[in-house]
mmCIF file of C-alpha atoms in Angstrom:
data_model
loop_
_atom_site.group_PDB
_atom_site.id
_atom_site.type_symbol
_atom_site.label_atom_id
_atom_site.label_comp_id
_atom_site.label_asym_id
_atom_site.label_seq_id
_atom_site.Cartn_x
_atom_site.Cartn_y
_atom_site.Cartn_z
ATOM 1 C CA UNK I 1 0.000 0.000 0.000
ATOM 2 C CA UNK I 2 1.399 3.383 -1.028
ATOM 3 C CA UNK I 3 1.635 5.993 1.698
ATOM 4 C CA UNK I 4 0.547 9.580 1.102
ATOM 5 C CA UNK I 5 2.848 12.485 1.920
ATOM 6 C CA UNK I 6 2.045 13.898 5.347
ATOM 7 C CA UNK I 7 2.059 17.454 4.003
ATOM 8 C CA UNK I 8 0.798 17.565 0.425
ATOM 9 C CA UNK I 9 -0.964 14.194 0.221
ATOM 10 C CA UNK I 10 0.774 12.971 -2.933
ATOM 11 C CA UNK I 11 1.881 9.341 -3.185
ATOM 12 C CA UNK I 12 5.339 8.484 -1.837
ATOM 13 C CA UNK I 13 7.232 6.329 -4.321
ATOM 14 C CA UNK I 14 10.912 7.220 -3.844
ATOM 15 C CA UNK I 15 12.779 5.514 -0.993
ATOM 16 C CA UNK I 16 15.649 7.445 0.564
ATOM 17 C CA UNK I 17 16.915 5.059 3.259
ATOM 18 C CA UNK I 18 16.120 1.606 4.669
ATOM 19 C CA UNK I 19 17.526 0.783 8.120
ATOM 20 C CA UNK I 20 15.561 -2.458 8.502
ATOM 21 C CA UNK I 21 13.432 -3.041 11.588
ATOM 22 C CA UNK I 22 14.082 -1.451 14.973
ATOM 23 C CA UNK I 23 12.271 -0.789 18.266
ATOM 24 C CA UNK I 24 11.472 2.802 19.271
ATOM 25 C CA UNK I 25 14.815 4.381 20.065
ATOM 26 C CA UNK I 26 13.872 5.636 23.536
ATOM 27 C CA UNK I 27 12.067 2.447 24.660
ATOM 28 C CA UNK I 28 14.692 1.459 27.236
ATOM 29 C CA UNK I 29 14.160 -1.911 28.900
ATOM 30 C CA UNK I 30 14.120 -2.987 32.526
ATOM 31 C CA UNK I 31 15.713 -6.329 33.386
ATOM 32 C CA UNK I 32 12.347 -8.100 33.483
ATOM 33 C CA UNK I 33 11.537 -6.808 29.987
ATOM 34 C CA UNK I 34 14.381 -8.827 28.498
ATOM 35 C CA UNK I 35 12.255 -11.983 28.766
ATOM 36 C CA UNK I 36 9.268 -10.497 26.920
ATOM 37 C CA UNK I 37 8.714 -9.955 23.182
ATOM 38 C CA UNK I 38 10.031 -6.640 21.878
ATOM 39 C CA UNK I 39 8.108 -4.727 19.228
ATOM 40 C CA UNK I 40 10.021 -3.494 16.207
ATOM 41 C CA UNK I 41 8.862 -1.349 13.303
ATOM 42 C CA UNK I 42 10.173 -0.680 9.792
ATOM 43 C CA UNK I 43 12.593 2.222 9.769
ATOM 44 C CA UNK I 44 12.537 3.608 6.233
ATOM 45 C CA UNK I 45 12.606 7.106 4.805
ATOM 46 C CA UNK I 46 10.758 8.293 1.729
ATOM 47 C CA UNK I 47 11.096 11.612 -0.074
ATOM 48 C CA UNK I 48 8.029 13.293 -1.544
ATOM 49 C CA UNK I 49 8.847 14.363 -5.087
ATOM 50 C CA UNK I 50 6.199 17.091 -4.959
ATOM 51 C CA UNK I 51 6.964 19.047 -1.759
ATOM 52 C CA UNK I 52 10.247 17.247 -0.922
ATOM 53 C CA UNK I 53 9.310 16.481 2.661
ATOM 54 C CA UNK I 54 11.466 13.543 3.757
ATOM 55 C CA UNK I 55 9.493 11.325 6.119
ATOM 56 C CA UNK I 56 9.329 7.902 7.726
ATOM 57 C CA UNK I 57 7.386 5.387 5.691
ATOM 58 C CA UNK I 58 5.903 3.480 8.603
ATOM 59 C CA UNK I 59 5.521 4.609 12.179
ATOM 60 C CA UNK I 60 4.097 3.653 15.550
ATOM 61 C CA UNK I 61 1.395 5.615 17.320
ATOM 62 C CA UNK I 62 2.897 8.766 18.853
ATOM 63 C CA UNK I 63 1.486 7.845 22.257
ATOM 64 C CA UNK I 64 3.530 4.653 22.286
ATOM 65 C CA UNK I 65 6.726 6.575 21.443
ATOM 66 C CA UNK I 66 6.313 9.382 24.000
ATOM 67 C CA UNK I 67 4.817 7.523 26.968
ATOM 68 C CA UNK I 68 5.005 8.092 30.727
ATOM 69 C CA UNK I 69 8.407 6.371 30.892
ATOM 70 C CA UNK I 70 10.013 8.485 28.158
ATOM 71 C CA UNK I 71 13.639 8.671 29.208
ATOM 72 C CA UNK I 72 15.081 11.712 27.416
ATOM 73 C CA UNK I 73 15.717 14.642 29.752
ATOM 74 C CA UNK I 74 17.147 17.738 28.036
ATOM 75 C CA UNK I 75 18.967 18.970 31.148
ATOM 76 C CA UNK I 76 21.413 16.046 31.056
ATOM 77 C CA UNK I 77 23.640 17.947 28.615
ATOM 78 C CA UNK I 78 25.445 20.969 30.057
ATOM 79 C CA UNK I 79 26.189 22.322 26.587
ATOM 80 C CA UNK I 80 22.485 22.181 25.709
ATOM 81 C CA UNK I 81 21.610 24.021 28.930
ATOM 82 C CA UNK I 82 24.091 26.739 27.987
ATOM 83 C CA UNK I 83 22.598 26.900 24.482
ATOM 84 C CA UNK I 84 19.115 27.324 25.956
ATOM 85 C CA UNK I 85 20.197 30.047 28.385
ATOM 86 C CA UNK I 86 21.936 31.996 25.628
ATOM 87 C CA UNK I 87 18.834 31.749 23.443
ATOM 88 C CA UNK I 88 16.533 32.945 26.239
ATOM 89 C CA UNK I 89 18.719 36.006 26.821
ATOM 90 C CA UNK I 90 18.996 36.775 23.100
ATOM 91 C CA UNK I 91 15.316 36.410 22.245
ATOM 92 C CA UNK I 92 14.179 38.341 25.316
ATOM 93 C CA UNK I 93 16.238 41.307 24.161
ATOM 94 C CA UNK I 94 15.358 40.945 20.479
ATOM 95 C CA UNK I 95 11.602 40.870 21.150
ATOM 96 C CA UNK I 96 11.660 43.144 24.219
ATOM 97 C CA UNK I 97 9.923 40.508 26.343
ATOM 98 C CA UNK I 98 8.692 41.730 29.731
ATOM 99 C CA UNK I 99 6.476 40.696 32.593
ATOM 100 C CA UNK I 100 3.518 41.548 30.343
ATOM 101 C CA UNK I 101 4.606 39.050 27.666
ATOM 102 C CA UNK I 102 3.677 35.393 27.330
ATOM 103 C CA UNK I 103 6.086 32.674 26.177
ATOM 104 C CA UNK I 104 4.900 29.192 25.228
ATOM 105 C CA UNK I 105 7.272 26.308 24.591
ATOM 106 C CA UNK I 106 5.962 23.296 22.721
ATOM 107 C CA UNK I 107 7.682 20.094 23.897
ATOM 108 C CA UNK I 108 9.090 21.834 26.950
ATOM 109 C CA UNK I 109 10.628 18.608 28.302
ATOM 110 C CA UNK I 110 12.032 19.021 31.820
ATOM 111 C CA UNK I 111 12.045 22.825 31.899
ATOM 112 C CA UNK I 112 15.614 23.161 30.583
ATOM 113 C CA UNK I 113 14.632 26.346 28.659
ATOM 114 C CA UNK I 114 11.599 27.874 30.352
ATOM 115 C CA UNK I 115 13.343 28.050 33.711
ATOM 116 C CA UNK I 116 15.322 30.952 32.226
ATOM 117 C CA UNK I 117 12.121 32.878 31.545
ATOM 118 C CA UNK I 118 10.790 32.071 35.034
ATOM 119 C CA UNK I 119 13.976 33.481 36.535
ATOM 120 C CA UNK I 120 13.597 36.615 34.380
ATOM 121 C CA UNK I 121 10.006 37.155 35.513
ATOM 122 C CA UNK I 122 8.532 36.532 32.044
ATOM 123 C CA UNK I 123 5.274 34.528 32.201
ATOM 124 C CA UNK I 124 5.478 31.223 30.378
ATOM 125 C CA UNK I 125 3.735 27.934 29.739
ATOM 126 C CA UNK I 126 5.174 24.565 28.802
ATOM 127 C CA UNK I 127 3.340 22.053 26.640
ATOM 128 C CA UNK I 128 4.710 18.548 27.184
ATOM 129 C CA UNK I 129 3.009 15.165 26.639
ATOM 130 C CA UNK I 130 5.312 12.956 28.710
ATOM 131 C CA UNK I 131 4.562 12.690 32.414
ATOM 132 C CA UNK I 132 8.147 12.133 33.562
ATOM 133 C CA UNK I 133 9.573 15.292 32.006
ATOM 134 C CA UNK I 134 6.466 17.407 32.679
ATOM 135 C CA UNK I 135 6.744 16.522 36.361
ATOM 136 C CA UNK I 136 10.386 17.575 36.418
ATOM 137 C CA UNK I 137 9.466 20.952 34.905
ATOM 138 C CA UNK I 138 6.717 21.577 37.452
ATOM 139 C CA UNK I 139 9.211 21.152 40.301
ATOM 140 C CA UNK I 140 10.994 24.211 38.832
ATOM 141 C CA UNK I 141 7.843 26.298 39.112
ATOM 142 C CA UNK I 142 6.974 26.060 35.421
ATOM 143 C CA UNK I 143 3.273 25.691 34.561
ATOM 144 C CA UNK I 144 2.833 22.744 32.179
ATOM 145 C CA UNK I 145 -0.057 21.651 29.995
ATOM 146 C CA UNK I 146 0.468 17.895 29.681
ATOM 147 C CA UNK I 147 -0.757 17.176 26.167
ATOM 148 C CA UNK I 148 0.255 16.760 22.538
ATOM 149 C CA UNK I 149 0.185 20.056 20.678
ATOM 150 C CA UNK I 150 -2.042 20.723 17.686
ATOM 151 C CA UNK I 151 -4.707 23.052 16.391
ATOM 152 C CA UNK I 152 -7.357 21.927 18.891
ATOM 153 C CA UNK I 153 -5.147 22.651 21.906
ATOM 154 C CA UNK I 154 -3.998 25.944 20.377
ATOM 155 C CA UNK I 155 -7.601 27.073 19.892
ATOM 156 C CA UNK I 156 -8.419 26.121 23.478
ATOM 157 C CA UNK I 157 -5.458 28.049 24.879
ATOM 158 C CA UNK I 158 -6.208 31.100 22.750
ATOM 159 C CA UNK I 159 -9.829 31.081 23.886
ATOM 160 C CA UNK I 160 -8.551 31.047 27.482
ATOM 161 C CA UNK I 161 -6.461 34.171 26.876
ATOM 162 C CA UNK I 162 -3.139 32.332 26.612
ATOM 163 C CA UNK I 163 -2.021 33.427 23.141
ATOM 164 C CA UNK I 164 1.726 33.835 22.780
ATOM 165 C CA UNK I 165 4.123 36.665 22.055
ATOM 166 C CA UNK I 166 6.728 33.955 21.527
ATOM 167 C CA UNK I 167 6.283 30.283 20.700
ATOM 168 C CA UNK I 168 9.402 28.156 21.012
ATOM 169 C CA UNK I 169 9.852 24.652 19.637
ATOM 170 C CA UNK I 170 13.296 23.076 19.963
ATOM 171 C CA UNK I 171 13.780 19.708 18.310
ATOM 172 C CA UNK I 172 10.053 19.001 18.175
ATOM 173 C CA UNK I 173 9.050 19.875 14.591
ATOM 174 C CA UNK I 174 10.514 16.629 13.269
ATOM 175 C CA UNK I 175 8.742 14.645 15.996
ATOM 176 C CA UNK I 176 5.109 15.330 15.085
ATOM 177 C CA UNK I 177 3.184 12.813 12.946
ATOM 178 C CA UNK I 178 0.625 15.388 11.736
ATOM 179 C CA UNK I 179 2.913 18.239 10.761
ATOM 180 C CA UNK I 180 0.096 20.240 9.124
ATOM 181 C CA UNK I 181 -2.052 20.175 12.262
ATOM 182 C CA UNK I 182 0.966 21.165 14.361
ATOM 183 C CA UNK I 183 1.837 24.087 12.086
ATOM 184 C CA UNK I 184 -1.779 25.262 12.006
ATOM 185 C CA UNK I 185 -1.680 25.155 15.808
ATOM 186 C CA UNK I 186 1.346 27.461 15.842
ATOM 187 C CA UNK I 187 -0.571 29.963 13.743
ATOM 188 C CA UNK I 188 -3.640 29.677 15.966
ATOM 189 C CA UNK I 189 -1.765 30.305 19.207
ATOM 190 C CA UNK I 190 0.207 33.305 18.010
ATOM 191 C CA UNK I 191 -0.604 36.933 18.796
ATOM 192 C CA UNK I 192 -0.862 39.246 15.722
ATOM 193 C CA UNK I 193 2.762 40.417 16.057
ATOM 194 C CA UNK I 194 4.014 37.313 17.836
ATOM 195 C CA UNK I 195 7.051 35.288 16.780
ATOM 196 C CA UNK I 196 7.680 31.571 16.406
ATOM 197 C CA UNK I 197 11.192 30.128 16.655
ATOM 198 C CA UNK I 198 11.775 26.502 15.819
ATOM 199 C CA UNK I 199 15.064 24.626 15.916
ATOM 200 C CA UNK I 200 15.457 21.349 14.056
ATOM 201 C CA UNK I 201 18.244 19.339 12.396
ATOM 202 C CA UNK I 202 18.854 20.501 8.835
ATOM 203 C CA UNK I 203 18.327 17.825 6.178
ATOM 204 C CA UNK I 204 21.131 19.362 4.152
ATOM 205 C CA UNK I 205 23.625 18.530 6.912
ATOM 206 C CA UNK I 206 22.159 15.041 7.422
ATOM 207 C CA UNK I 207 22.883 14.248 3.773
ATOM 208 C CA UNK I 208 26.218 16.065 3.646
ATOM 209 C CA UNK I 209 27.642 14.308 6.707
ATOM 210 C CA UNK I 210 25.772 10.981 6.379
ATOM 211 C CA UNK I 211 24.026 11.457 9.714
ATOM 212 C CA UNK I 212 21.730 8.467 9.192
ATOM 213 C CA UNK I 213 21.811 7.702 12.913
ATOM 214 C CA UNK I 214 19.562 10.726 13.490
ATOM 215 C CA UNK I 215 16.827 8.653 11.817
ATOM 216 C CA UNK I 216 14.479 6.984 14.290
ATOM 217 C CA UNK I 217 10.773 6.449 14.722
ATOM 218 C CA UNK I 218 10.315 9.494 16.945
ATOM 219 C CA UNK I 219 11.535 11.613 14.006
ATOM 220 C CA UNK I 220 8.669 11.559 11.536
ATOM 221 C CA UNK I 221 10.089 14.296 9.276
ATOM 222 C CA UNK I 222 13.539 15.397 8.027
ATOM 223 C CA UNK I 223 13.399 19.019 7.056
ATOM 224 C CA UNK I 224 14.935 21.223 4.413
ATOM 225 C CA UNK I 225 14.456 24.966 4.689
ATOM 226 C CA UNK I 226 12.503 25.097 1.431
ATOM 227 C CA UNK I 227 10.010 22.512 2.633
ATOM 228 C CA UNK I 228 9.475 24.354 5.925
ATOM 229 C CA UNK I 229 8.833 27.584 4.038
ATOM 230 C CA UNK I 230 6.024 25.742 2.191
ATOM 231 C CA UNK I 231 4.667 24.239 5.417
ATOM 232 C CA UNK I 232 4.476 27.675 7.014
ATOM 233 C CA UNK I 233 2.933 29.271 3.939
ATOM 234 C CA UNK I 234 0.115 26.688 3.866
ATOM 235 C CA UNK I 235 -0.716 27.551 7.506
ATOM 236 C CA UNK I 236 -0.875 31.314 6.965
ATOM 237 C CA UNK I 237 2.619 31.899 8.290
ATOM 238 C CA UNK I 238 5.847 33.180 6.796
ATOM 239 C CA UNK I 239 9.506 32.845 7.748
ATOM 240 C CA UNK I 240 11.299 36.185 8.104
ATOM 241 C CA UNK I 241 14.711 35.045 9.386
ATOM 242 C CA UNK I 242 16.841 31.921 9.682
ATOM 243 C CA UNK I 243 20.105 31.037 11.420
ATOM 244 C CA UNK I 244 22.375 28.053 10.867
ATOM 245 C CA UNK I 245 23.466 26.454 14.145
ATOM 246 C CA UNK I 246 26.096 23.879 15.046
ATOM 247 C CA UNK I 247 23.797 21.984 17.424
ATOM 248 C CA UNK I 248 22.904 18.358 16.659
ATOM 249 C CA UNK I 249 25.401 18.199 13.831
ATOM 250 C CA UNK I 250 23.902 21.174 11.986
ATOM 251 C CA UNK I 251 20.509 22.702 12.746
ATOM 252 C CA UNK I 252 18.346 25.611 11.661
ATOM 253 C CA UNK I 253 16.651 28.164 13.854
ATOM 254 C CA UNK I 254 13.794 29.719 11.930
ATOM 255 C CA UNK I 255 11.830 32.825 12.884
ATOM 256 C CA UNK I 256 8.212 32.845 11.770
ATOM 257 C CA UNK I 257 5.182 35.087 12.078
ATOM 258 C CA UNK I 258 1.690 35.524 10.683
ATOM 259 C CA UNK I 259 1.686 36.665 7.053
ATOM 260 C CA UNK I 260 0.173 40.038 7.962
ATOM 261 C CA UNK I 261 2.752 40.711 10.672
ATOM 262 C CA UNK I 262 5.147 43.626 10.347
ATOM 263 C CA UNK I 263 8.366 41.622 10.836
ATOM 264 C CA UNK I 264 10.734 42.337 7.939
ATOM 265 C CA UNK I 265 12.402 39.489 6.038
ATOM 266 C CA UNK I 266 16.188 39.305 6.331
ATOM 267 C CA UNK I 267 18.570 38.436 3.465
ATOM 268 C CA UNK I 268 19.322 35.119 5.196
ATOM 269 C CA UNK I 269 16.005 33.681 3.983
ATOM 270 C CA UNK I 270 16.643 34.006 0.259
ATOM 271 C CA UNK I 271 20.302 33.146 0.872
ATOM 272 C CA UNK I 272 19.540 29.724 2.317
ATOM 273 C CA UNK I 273 16.811 28.980 -0.233
ATOM 274 C CA UNK I 274 19.336 29.740 -2.957
ATOM 275 C CA UNK I 275 21.956 27.485 -1.350
ATOM 276 C CA UNK I 276 19.540 24.552 -1.090
ATOM 277 C CA UNK I 277 18.565 25.019 -4.724
ATOM 278 C CA UNK I 278 22.226 25.152 -5.744
ATOM 279 C CA UNK I 279 22.806 21.818 -4.051
ATOM 280 C CA UNK I 280 19.850 20.282 -5.873
ATOM 281 C CA UNK I 281 17.815 19.451 -2.771
ATOM 282 C CA UNK I 282 14.612 19.404 -4.806
ATOM 283 C CA UNK I 283 15.865 16.814 -7.277
ATOM 284 C CA UNK I 284 15.786 13.026 -6.992
ATOM 285 C CA UNK I 285 19.519 12.880 -7.698
ATOM 286 C CA UNK I 286 20.296 14.601 -4.388
ATOM 287 C CA UNK I 287 19.011 11.601 -2.435
ATOM 288 C CA UNK I 288 20.557 8.869 -4.575
ATOM 289 C CA UNK I 289 23.416 6.888 -3.074
ATOM 290 C CA UNK I 290 22.673 7.704 0.567
ATOM 291 C CA UNK I 291 21.860 4.065 1.376
ATOM 292 C CA UNK I 292 25.293 2.977 0.187
ATOM 293 C CA UNK I 293 26.998 5.648 2.271
ATOM 294 C CA UNK I 294 25.120 4.558 5.400
ATOM 295 C CA UNK I 295 26.115 0.951 4.815
ATOM 296 C CA UNK I 296 29.760 1.961 4.451
ATOM 297 C CA UNK I 297 29.644 3.602 7.903
ATOM 298 C CA UNK I 298 28.003 0.496 9.360
ATOM 299 C CA UNK I 299 30.702 -1.734 7.880
ATOM 300 C CA UNK I 300 33.519 0.460 9.211
ATOM 301 C CA UNK I 301 31.905 0.433 12.647
ATOM 302 C CA UNK I 302 31.590 -3.361 12.687
ATOM 303 C CA UNK I 303 35.133 -3.827 11.394
ATOM 304 C CA UNK I 304 36.464 -1.605 14.177
ATOM 305 C CA UNK I 305 34.653 -3.569 16.887
ATOM 306 C CA UNK I 306 35.639 -6.950 15.454
ATOM 307 C CA UNK I 307 39.281 -5.962 15.043
ATOM 308 C CA UNK I 308 39.409 -4.575 18.578
ATOM 309 C CA UNK I 309 38.064 -7.818 19.995
ATOM 310 C CA UNK I 310 40.502 -9.831 17.887
ATOM 311 C CA UNK I 311 43.370 -7.726 19.261
ATOM 312 C CA UNK I 312 42.219 -8.208 22.855
ATOM 313 C CA UNK I 313 41.219 -4.579 23.333
ATOM 314 C CA UNK I 314 38.456 -3.604 25.755
ATOM 315 C CA UNK I 315 35.583 -1.429 24.577
ATOM 316 C CA UNK I 316 32.774 0.530 26.215
ATOM 317 C CA UNK I 317 30.233 3.040 24.934
ATOM 318 C CA UNK I 318 29.205 6.445 26.207
ATOM 319 C CA UNK I 319 25.817 8.061 25.714
ATOM 320 C CA UNK I 320 22.638 5.979 25.648
ATOM 321 C CA UNK I 321 21.268 8.286 22.975
ATOM 322 C CA UNK I 322 18.610 7.634 20.346
ATOM 323 C CA UNK I 323 21.146 8.126 17.554
ATOM 324 C CA UNK I 324 23.372 5.491 19.144
ATOM 325 C CA UNK I 325 20.489 3.028 19.215
ATOM 326 C CA UNK I 326 19.930 3.552 15.491
ATOM 327 C CA UNK I 327 23.589 2.833 14.729
ATOM 328 C CA UNK I 328 23.730 -0.203 17.024
ATOM 329 C CA UNK I 329 20.537 -1.772 15.729
ATOM 330 C CA UNK I 330 21.317 -1.111 12.057
ATOM 331 C CA UNK I 331 24.720 -2.705 12.634
ATOM 332 C CA UNK I 332 23.362 -5.639 14.660
ATOM 333 C CA UNK I 333 25.713 -4.932 17.583
ATOM 334 C CA UNK I 334 25.041 -6.743 20.860
ATOM 335 C CA UNK I 335 26.849 -7.012 24.220
ATOM 336 C CA UNK I 336 29.445 -9.441 22.843
ATOM 337 C CA UNK I 337 30.947 -6.547 20.866
ATOM 338 C CA UNK I 338 29.959 -3.660 23.141
ATOM 339 C CA UNK I 339 29.578 -4.920 26.729
ATOM 340 C CA UNK I 340 28.057 -1.764 28.234
ATOM 341 C CA UNK I 341 27.228 1.903 27.626
ATOM 342 C CA UNK I 342 27.515 4.622 30.265
ATOM 343 C CA UNK I 343 25.136 7.538 30.576
ATOM 344 C CA UNK I 344 24.737 10.373 33.080
ATOM 345 C CA UNK I 345 20.918 10.271 32.949
ATOM 346 C CA UNK I 346 19.594 8.539 36.067
ATOM 347 C CA UNK I 347 16.445 7.613 34.117
ATOM 348 C CA UNK I 348 18.507 5.340 31.852
ATOM 349 C CA UNK I 349 20.943 3.798 34.327
ATOM 350 C CA UNK I 350 20.198 0.187 35.231
ATOM 351 C CA UNK I 351 18.208 -0.304 32.047
ATOM 352 C CA UNK I 352 19.050 -1.872 28.701
ATOM 353 C CA UNK I 353 19.215 -0.339 25.246
ATOM 354 C CA UNK I 354 16.267 -1.221 23.012
ATOM 355 C CA UNK I 355 17.033 -3.871 20.429
ATOM 356 C CA UNK I 356 20.678 -4.483 21.311
ATOM 357 C CA UNK I 357 19.962 -5.121 25.038
ATOM 358 C CA UNK I 358 23.287 -3.558 26.000
ATOM 359 C CA UNK I 359 23.245 -2.545 29.698
ATOM 360 C CA UNK I 360 23.350 1.148 30.639
ATOM 361 C CA UNK I 361 25.631 1.884 33.578
ATOM 362 C CA UNK I 362 26.659 5.038 35.497
ATOM 363 C CA UNK I 363 29.720 6.926 34.174
ATOM 364 C CA UNK I 364 31.593 6.029 37.388
ATOM 365 C CA UNK I 365 31.832 2.483 36.020
ATOM 366 C CA UNK I 366 34.565 3.672 33.657
ATOM 367 C CA UNK I 367 36.909 4.372 36.553
ATOM 368 C CA UNK I 368 36.882 0.711 37.579
ATOM 369 C CA UNK I 369 36.769 -0.724 34.048
ATOM 370 C CA UNK I 370 38.951 1.625 32.066
ATOM 371 C CA UNK I 371 38.481 0.580 28.421
ATOM 372 C CA UNK I 372 41.033 0.831 25.663
ATOM 373 C CA UNK I 373 38.363 2.428 23.474
ATOM 374 C CA UNK I 374 35.361 4.517 24.470
ATOM 375 C CA UNK I 375 32.799 4.712 21.662
ATOM 376 C CA UNK I 376 30.986 8.068 21.884
ATOM 377 C CA UNK I 377 27.559 7.436 20.382
ATOM 378 C CA UNK I 378 26.142 11.020 20.593
ATOM 379 C CA UNK I 379 28.906 12.398 18.359
ATOM 380 C CA UNK I 380 27.285 15.855 18.387
ATOM 381 C CA UNK I 381 28.464 16.366 21.996
ATOM 382 C CA UNK I 382 31.682 14.358 21.695
ATOM 383 C CA UNK I 383 33.867 17.265 22.832
ATOM 384 C CA UNK I 384 31.742 17.760 25.958
ATOM 385 C CA UNK I 385 31.936 14.046 26.784
ATOM 386 C CA UNK I 386 35.677 14.095 26.131
ATOM 387 C CA UNK I 387 36.173 16.908 28.631
ATOM 388 C CA UNK I 388 34.045 15.125 31.232
ATOM 389 C CA UNK I 389 36.217 12.026 30.883
ATOM 390 C CA UNK I 390 39.616 13.661 30.469
ATOM 391 C CA UNK I 391 41.054 11.474 33.243
ATOM 392 C CA UNK I 392 40.407 8.381 31.121
ATOM 393 C CA UNK I 393 42.263 9.901 28.181
ATOM 394 C CA UNK I 394 45.219 10.673 30.431
ATOM 395 C CA UNK I 395 45.360 6.977 31.315
ATOM 396 C CA UNK I 396 45.308 5.855 27.709
ATOM 397 C CA UNK I 397 41.664 5.431 26.726
ATOM 398 C CA UNK I 398 40.985 6.513 23.159
ATOM 399 C CA UNK I 399 37.636 8.162 22.354
ATOM 400 C CA UNK I 400 36.151 7.226 18.978
ATOM 401 C CA UNK I 401 33.197 8.436 16.880
ATOM 402 C CA UNK I 402 31.973 6.993 13.565
ATOM 403 C CA UNK I 403 29.758 9.661 11.951
ATOM 404 C CA UNK I 404 30.450 10.819 9.295
ATOM 405 C CA UNK I 405 33.739 8.911 9.414
ATOM 406 C CA UNK I 406 35.806 7.045 11.967
ATOM 407 C CA UNK I 407 37.572 9.598 14.126
ATOM 408 C CA UNK I 408 39.720 9.317 17.249
ATOM 409 C CA UNK I 409 38.940 12.323 19.429
ATOM 410 C CA UNK I 410 41.877 14.659 19.469
ATOM 411 C CA UNK I 411 43.021 13.647 15.991
ATOM 412 C CA UNK I 412 42.599 16.221 13.216
ATOM 413 C CA UNK I 413 39.060 16.079 11.808
#
């Protein structure tokens, strides 16, 4: 059965990537779960040749992906906390936000961002569907609406006088199965001169650096700037500014508003549209060959692990991240090749990675079991992890990443 594009409704016929079958990337397992069946789903990407939205072909119900036990807490990363604080300061000044303003964050997670607005005395509201992270945010004094965001919720909030001067969505736009309903909700919640900022990984960088491990079921869409411009336009919105960020291997921060708003468009908008066109992002040829490149990374990763075991070297992983689970499951790696992964998130410690069933242990474990190689799975924060584990490096442990190529941390890129 042919699937229709989630934005324009046209039939999807061109496959971009096939990573086989995998469980949801954040469905960490308790010890007792190891004896029960584990659900897996196809993990394939298609590209719409009409609007060029790249999207998963098959997906699980969103409620099963973002349930009460959802284990991703944004505050685990110190560099991400610093990024959020810098953004809050910048946007507050740029938009002249005051105690009379209202900020709404969609997918507010554990309050990593909104706590900055609370501290500044700027009224805010978080919208977060997962109970674990919503509860963490409430302990920081952040009001949270525990729900999935869409047009119905936006209309309800607006009717209650909770329209927004600023709507923030960091790393959520790719996570919504009904991207049209979500975008219409943004328009419905916005004040006449309000601003939307969204941050999301840039499809251009995913292709350029073969970041196939950022593909998982929780990511329904993979976004070019041109496609997002069309998504906004269909919802009565327009993008008036865009910034390219280094976060998550290369992201965009877009600034949107209602079409009738007075915000002036910056040259960056046409500049990035021109760059994407120059690269051919709206041609089938742009997406050809990506499968082969992903398989080459997988083969290099497996060869490294097999050679290390042959040579009697010890190996551990760091970062029980969703992207790591994609790489491990696509490669078929199990505890015989990677005995354990360490992670600072208490919510993940003592559990097992989905699919591979590799145990997740506290970072302190590395002091007692110093490995010859430490595989850093969340390569986007490899430098941060390297600094946190500098003592291991001093004792001879080598830190290694594999996307987009095999790299020993500290070696020239």
